[in-house]
Short mmCIF file of C-alpha atoms in Angstrom, two decimals:
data_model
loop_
_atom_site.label_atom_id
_atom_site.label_comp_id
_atom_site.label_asym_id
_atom_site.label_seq_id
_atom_site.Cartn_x
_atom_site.Cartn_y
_atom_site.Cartn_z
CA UNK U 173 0.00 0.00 0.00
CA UNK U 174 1.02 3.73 -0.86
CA UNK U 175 1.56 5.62 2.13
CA UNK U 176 2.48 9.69 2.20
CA UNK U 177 3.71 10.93 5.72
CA UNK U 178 3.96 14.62 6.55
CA UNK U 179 5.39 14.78 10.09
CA UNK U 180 4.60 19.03 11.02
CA UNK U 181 1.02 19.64 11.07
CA UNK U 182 1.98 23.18 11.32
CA UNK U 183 4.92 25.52 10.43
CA UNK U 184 5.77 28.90 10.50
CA UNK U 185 7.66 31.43 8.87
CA UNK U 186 9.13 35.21 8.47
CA UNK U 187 7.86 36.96 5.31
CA UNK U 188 11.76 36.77 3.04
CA UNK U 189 12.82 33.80 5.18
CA UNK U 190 13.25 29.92 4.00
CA UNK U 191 10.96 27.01 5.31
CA UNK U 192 11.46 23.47 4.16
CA UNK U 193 8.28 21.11 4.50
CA UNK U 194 9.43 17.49 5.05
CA UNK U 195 7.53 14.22 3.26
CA UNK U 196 8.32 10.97 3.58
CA UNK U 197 6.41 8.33 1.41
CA UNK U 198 6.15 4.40 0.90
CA UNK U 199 5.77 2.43 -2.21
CA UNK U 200 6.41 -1.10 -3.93
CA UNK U 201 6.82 0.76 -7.08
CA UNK U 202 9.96 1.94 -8.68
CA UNK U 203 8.66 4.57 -10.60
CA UNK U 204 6.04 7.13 -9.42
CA UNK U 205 5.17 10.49 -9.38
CA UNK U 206 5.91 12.80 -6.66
CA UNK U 207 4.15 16.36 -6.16
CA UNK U 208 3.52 19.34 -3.53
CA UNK U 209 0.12 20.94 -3.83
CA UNK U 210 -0.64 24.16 -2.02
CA UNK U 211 -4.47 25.00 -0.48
CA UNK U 212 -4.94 28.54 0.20
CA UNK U 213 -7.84 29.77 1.96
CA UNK U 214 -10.03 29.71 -1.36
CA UNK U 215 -9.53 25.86 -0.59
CA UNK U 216 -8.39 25.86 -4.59
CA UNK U 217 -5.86 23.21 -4.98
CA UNK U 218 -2.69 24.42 -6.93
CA UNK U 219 0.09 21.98 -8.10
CA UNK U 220 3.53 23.73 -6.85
CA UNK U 221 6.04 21.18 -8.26
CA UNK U 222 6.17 17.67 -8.89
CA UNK U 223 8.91 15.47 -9.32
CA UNK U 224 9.15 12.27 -11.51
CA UNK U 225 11.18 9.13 -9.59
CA UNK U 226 13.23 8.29 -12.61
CA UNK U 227 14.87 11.74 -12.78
CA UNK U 228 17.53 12.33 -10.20
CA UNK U 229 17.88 15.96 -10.93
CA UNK U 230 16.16 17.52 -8.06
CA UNK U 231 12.92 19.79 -9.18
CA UNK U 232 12.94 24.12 -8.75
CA UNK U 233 10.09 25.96 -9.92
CA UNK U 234 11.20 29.55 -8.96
CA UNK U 235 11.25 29.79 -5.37
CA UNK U 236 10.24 26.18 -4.85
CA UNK U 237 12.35 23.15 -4.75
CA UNK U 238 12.22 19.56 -3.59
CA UNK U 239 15.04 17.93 -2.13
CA UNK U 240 14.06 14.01 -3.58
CA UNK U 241 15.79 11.76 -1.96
CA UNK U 242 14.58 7.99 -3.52
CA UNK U 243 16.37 5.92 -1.64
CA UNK U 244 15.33 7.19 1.74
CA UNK U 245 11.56 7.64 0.19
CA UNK U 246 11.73 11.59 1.07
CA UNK U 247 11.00 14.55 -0.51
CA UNK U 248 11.23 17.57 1.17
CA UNK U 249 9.82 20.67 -0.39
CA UNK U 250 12.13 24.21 0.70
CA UNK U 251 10.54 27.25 -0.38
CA UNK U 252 12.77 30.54 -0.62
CA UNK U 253 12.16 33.93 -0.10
CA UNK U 254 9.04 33.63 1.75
CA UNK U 255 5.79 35.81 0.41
CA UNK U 256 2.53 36.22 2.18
CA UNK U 257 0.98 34.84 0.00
CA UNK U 258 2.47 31.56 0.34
CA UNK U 259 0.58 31.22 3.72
CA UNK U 260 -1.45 27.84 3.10
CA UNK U 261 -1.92 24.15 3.74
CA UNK U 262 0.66 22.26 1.90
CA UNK U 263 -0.26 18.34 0.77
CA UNK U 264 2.51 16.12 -0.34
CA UNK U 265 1.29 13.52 -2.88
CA UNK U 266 2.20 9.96 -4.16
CA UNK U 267 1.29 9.02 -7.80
CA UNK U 268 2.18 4.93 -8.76
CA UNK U 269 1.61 4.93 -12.22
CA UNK U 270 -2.11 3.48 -12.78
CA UNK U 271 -2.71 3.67 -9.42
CA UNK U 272 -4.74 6.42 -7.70
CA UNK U 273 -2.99 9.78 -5.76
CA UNK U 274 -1.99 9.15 -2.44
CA UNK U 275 -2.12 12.84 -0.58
CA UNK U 276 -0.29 13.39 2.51
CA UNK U 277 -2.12 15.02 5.65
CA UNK U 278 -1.25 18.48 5.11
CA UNK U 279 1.18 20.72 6.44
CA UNK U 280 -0.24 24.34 7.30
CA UNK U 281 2.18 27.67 6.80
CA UNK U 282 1.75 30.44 7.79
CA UNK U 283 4.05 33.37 6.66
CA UNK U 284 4.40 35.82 8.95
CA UNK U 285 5.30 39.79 8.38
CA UNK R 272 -2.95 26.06 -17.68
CA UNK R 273 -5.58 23.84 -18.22
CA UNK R 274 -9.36 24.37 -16.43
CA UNK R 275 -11.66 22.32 -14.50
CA UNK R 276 -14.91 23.80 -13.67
CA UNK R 277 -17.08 22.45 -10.83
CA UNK R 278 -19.98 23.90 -9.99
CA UNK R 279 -22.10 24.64 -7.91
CA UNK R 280 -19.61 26.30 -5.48
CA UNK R 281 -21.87 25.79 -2.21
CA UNK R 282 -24.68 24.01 -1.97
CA UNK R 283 -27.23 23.95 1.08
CA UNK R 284 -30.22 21.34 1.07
CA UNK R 285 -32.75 19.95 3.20
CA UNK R 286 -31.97 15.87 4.83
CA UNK R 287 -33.42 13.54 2.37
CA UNK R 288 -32.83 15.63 -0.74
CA UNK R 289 -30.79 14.80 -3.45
CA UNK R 290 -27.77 16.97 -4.93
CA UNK R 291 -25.88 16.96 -7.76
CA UNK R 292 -22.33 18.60 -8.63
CA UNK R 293 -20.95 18.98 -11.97
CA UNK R 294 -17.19 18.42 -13.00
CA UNK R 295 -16.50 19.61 -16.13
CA UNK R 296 -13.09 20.29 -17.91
CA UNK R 297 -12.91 22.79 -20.55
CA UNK R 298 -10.23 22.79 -22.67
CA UNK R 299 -9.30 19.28 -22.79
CA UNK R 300 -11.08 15.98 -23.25
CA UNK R 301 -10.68 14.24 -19.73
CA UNK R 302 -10.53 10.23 -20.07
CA UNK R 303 -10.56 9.92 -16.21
CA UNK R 304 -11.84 11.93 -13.56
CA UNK R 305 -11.33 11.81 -9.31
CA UNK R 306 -13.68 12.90 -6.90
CA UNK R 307 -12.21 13.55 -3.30
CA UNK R 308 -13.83 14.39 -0.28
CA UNK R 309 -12.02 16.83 2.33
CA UNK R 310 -13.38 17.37 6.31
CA UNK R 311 -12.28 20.50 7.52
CA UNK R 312 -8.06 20.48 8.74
CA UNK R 313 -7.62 17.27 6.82
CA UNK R 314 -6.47 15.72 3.60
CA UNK R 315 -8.12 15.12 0.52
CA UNK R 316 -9.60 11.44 0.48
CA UNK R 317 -10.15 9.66 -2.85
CA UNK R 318 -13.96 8.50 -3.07
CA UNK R 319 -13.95 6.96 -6.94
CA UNK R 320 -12.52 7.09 -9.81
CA UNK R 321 -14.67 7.83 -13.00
CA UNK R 322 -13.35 6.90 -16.45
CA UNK R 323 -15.48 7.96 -19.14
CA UNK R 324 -17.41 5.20 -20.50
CA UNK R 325 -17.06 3.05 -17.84
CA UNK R 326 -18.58 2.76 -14.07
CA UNK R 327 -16.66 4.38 -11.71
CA UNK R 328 -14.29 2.29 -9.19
CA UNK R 329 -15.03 3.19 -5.60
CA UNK R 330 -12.94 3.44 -2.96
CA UNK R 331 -13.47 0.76 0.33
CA UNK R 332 -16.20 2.65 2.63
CA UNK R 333 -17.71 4.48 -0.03
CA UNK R 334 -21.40 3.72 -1.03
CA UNK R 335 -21.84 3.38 -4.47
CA UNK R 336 -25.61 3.78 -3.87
CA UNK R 337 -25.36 6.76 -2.36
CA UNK R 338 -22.64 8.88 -3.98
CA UNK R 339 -23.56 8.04 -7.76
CA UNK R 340 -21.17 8.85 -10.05
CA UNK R 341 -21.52 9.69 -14.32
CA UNK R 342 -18.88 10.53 -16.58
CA UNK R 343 -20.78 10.08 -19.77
CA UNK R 344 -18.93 12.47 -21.68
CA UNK R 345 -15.22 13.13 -22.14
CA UNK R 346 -15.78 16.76 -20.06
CA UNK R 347 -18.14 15.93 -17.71
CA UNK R 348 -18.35 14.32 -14.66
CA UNK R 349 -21.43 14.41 -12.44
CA UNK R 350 -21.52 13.40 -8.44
CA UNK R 351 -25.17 12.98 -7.18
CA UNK R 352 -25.37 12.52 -3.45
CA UNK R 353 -28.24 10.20 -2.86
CA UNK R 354 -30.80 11.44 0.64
CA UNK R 355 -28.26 13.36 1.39
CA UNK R 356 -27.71 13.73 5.42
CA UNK R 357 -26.00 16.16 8.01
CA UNK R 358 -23.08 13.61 8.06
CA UNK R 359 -22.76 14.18 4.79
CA UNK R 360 -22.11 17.83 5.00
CA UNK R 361 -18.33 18.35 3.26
CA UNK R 362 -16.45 19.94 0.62
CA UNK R 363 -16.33 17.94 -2.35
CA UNK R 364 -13.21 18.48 -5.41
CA UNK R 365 -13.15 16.92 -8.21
CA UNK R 366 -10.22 16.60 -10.62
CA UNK R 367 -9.49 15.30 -14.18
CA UNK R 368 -6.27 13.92 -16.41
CA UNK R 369 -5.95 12.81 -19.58
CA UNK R 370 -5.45 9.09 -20.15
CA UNK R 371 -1.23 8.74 -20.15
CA UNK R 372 -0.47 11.99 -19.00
CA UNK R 373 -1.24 10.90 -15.31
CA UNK R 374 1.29 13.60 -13.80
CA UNK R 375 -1.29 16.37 -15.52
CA UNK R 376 -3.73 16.48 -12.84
CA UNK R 377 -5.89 19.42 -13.03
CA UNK R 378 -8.90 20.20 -9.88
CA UNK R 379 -11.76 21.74 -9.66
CA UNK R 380 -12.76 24.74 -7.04
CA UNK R 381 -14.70 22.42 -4.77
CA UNK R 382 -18.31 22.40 -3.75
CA UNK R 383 -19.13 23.16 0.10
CA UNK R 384 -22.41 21.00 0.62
CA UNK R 385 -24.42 21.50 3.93
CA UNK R 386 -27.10 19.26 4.67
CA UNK R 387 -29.99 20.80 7.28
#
């Protein structure tokens, strides 16, 4: 069985600072997909970045970027240069090819001025 | 990006009534379609899995009978909660991908349905 593990329920940062969000995850499967969604208030569910097993190269969109680490089953999402606007609930997810999305419980940011 | 449109946003109905939310995608022909279900300060959690075509797969725990699911059409997707009850008060989401492009998942704004 897939299994997604986010171990901070909550987090907090200073507005400009750097937060990383930690995921671990389990799976049978040697290739999967890996992604961090963001939930803002609007409850609007926006992919952030997502990161396919096969690819060692470590993901960045802009300020975001996933330290994937296979072997260990984690993938930790840092984001840089904190905005306000980043403030949400953050759900790691688990994607075994033909299989169904796994999400993680959430990890809730807030940004702080 | 591409667009899923669910609709209606909030919904408020009467115990033993019947509602139905609408999942449509509308740029892109959607072979398979999710529907989640999300309690407030927790995860999303998968319900079924609609291919279009084809009855939908359900997740262990979920009635079929009561949360009937349609996807008819290659952009759209309906979810009709059967006698709907207070405990079934909850925000819905649906989301779609296109058959082999499974890391292309695209959601919908989410329907807040409150049962009296």
């Amino acid at each position: 069985a897939q299994t997604v593990t986010q171990s901070q329920p909550e987090m907090s940062v200073q507005e400009a600072e750097t937060v990383t969000l930690s995921c671990t995850y389990d799976t049978s499967e040697n290739n999967y997909y890996l992604f961090w969604y963001k939930q803002p208030p609007s409850r609007q569910m926006i992919l952030v970045i997502r990161q396919e097993a096969y690819k060692q190269q470590n993901a960045t969109e802009n300020r975001f970027s996933v330290n994937f680490q296979k072997a260990a089953k984690s993938f930790s999402l840092k984001i840089s240069d904190s905005q306000l606007g980043d403030t949400a609930m953050y759900f790691c997810a688990l994607d075994n090819y033909g299989q169904n999305f796994v999400f993680g419980p959430g990890t809730r940011l807030s940004v702080l001025p | 990006g591409a667009v899923v449109s669910q609709h209606p946003s909030r919904v408020i109905c009467k115990s033993g009534t019947s509602v139905k939310i609408e999942c449509r995608s509308l740029d892109f022909q959607a072979t398979t379609m999710f529907w989640y279900r999300q309690f407030p300060k927790q995860s999303l959690m998968l319900m079924a899995t609609s291919n279009e075509g084809s009855k939908a797969t359900y997740e262990q725990g979920v009635e079929k009978d009561k949360f009937l699911i349609n996807h008819a059409s290659l952009t759209l997707s309906t979810l009709t909660v059967t006698s709907a009850h207070p405990e079934d008060s909850s925000f819905y989401i649906c989301s779609a991908t296109v058959h082999g492009e499974r890391e292309k998942l695209f959601f919908g704004s989410g329907t807040q349905l409150s049962v009296l």
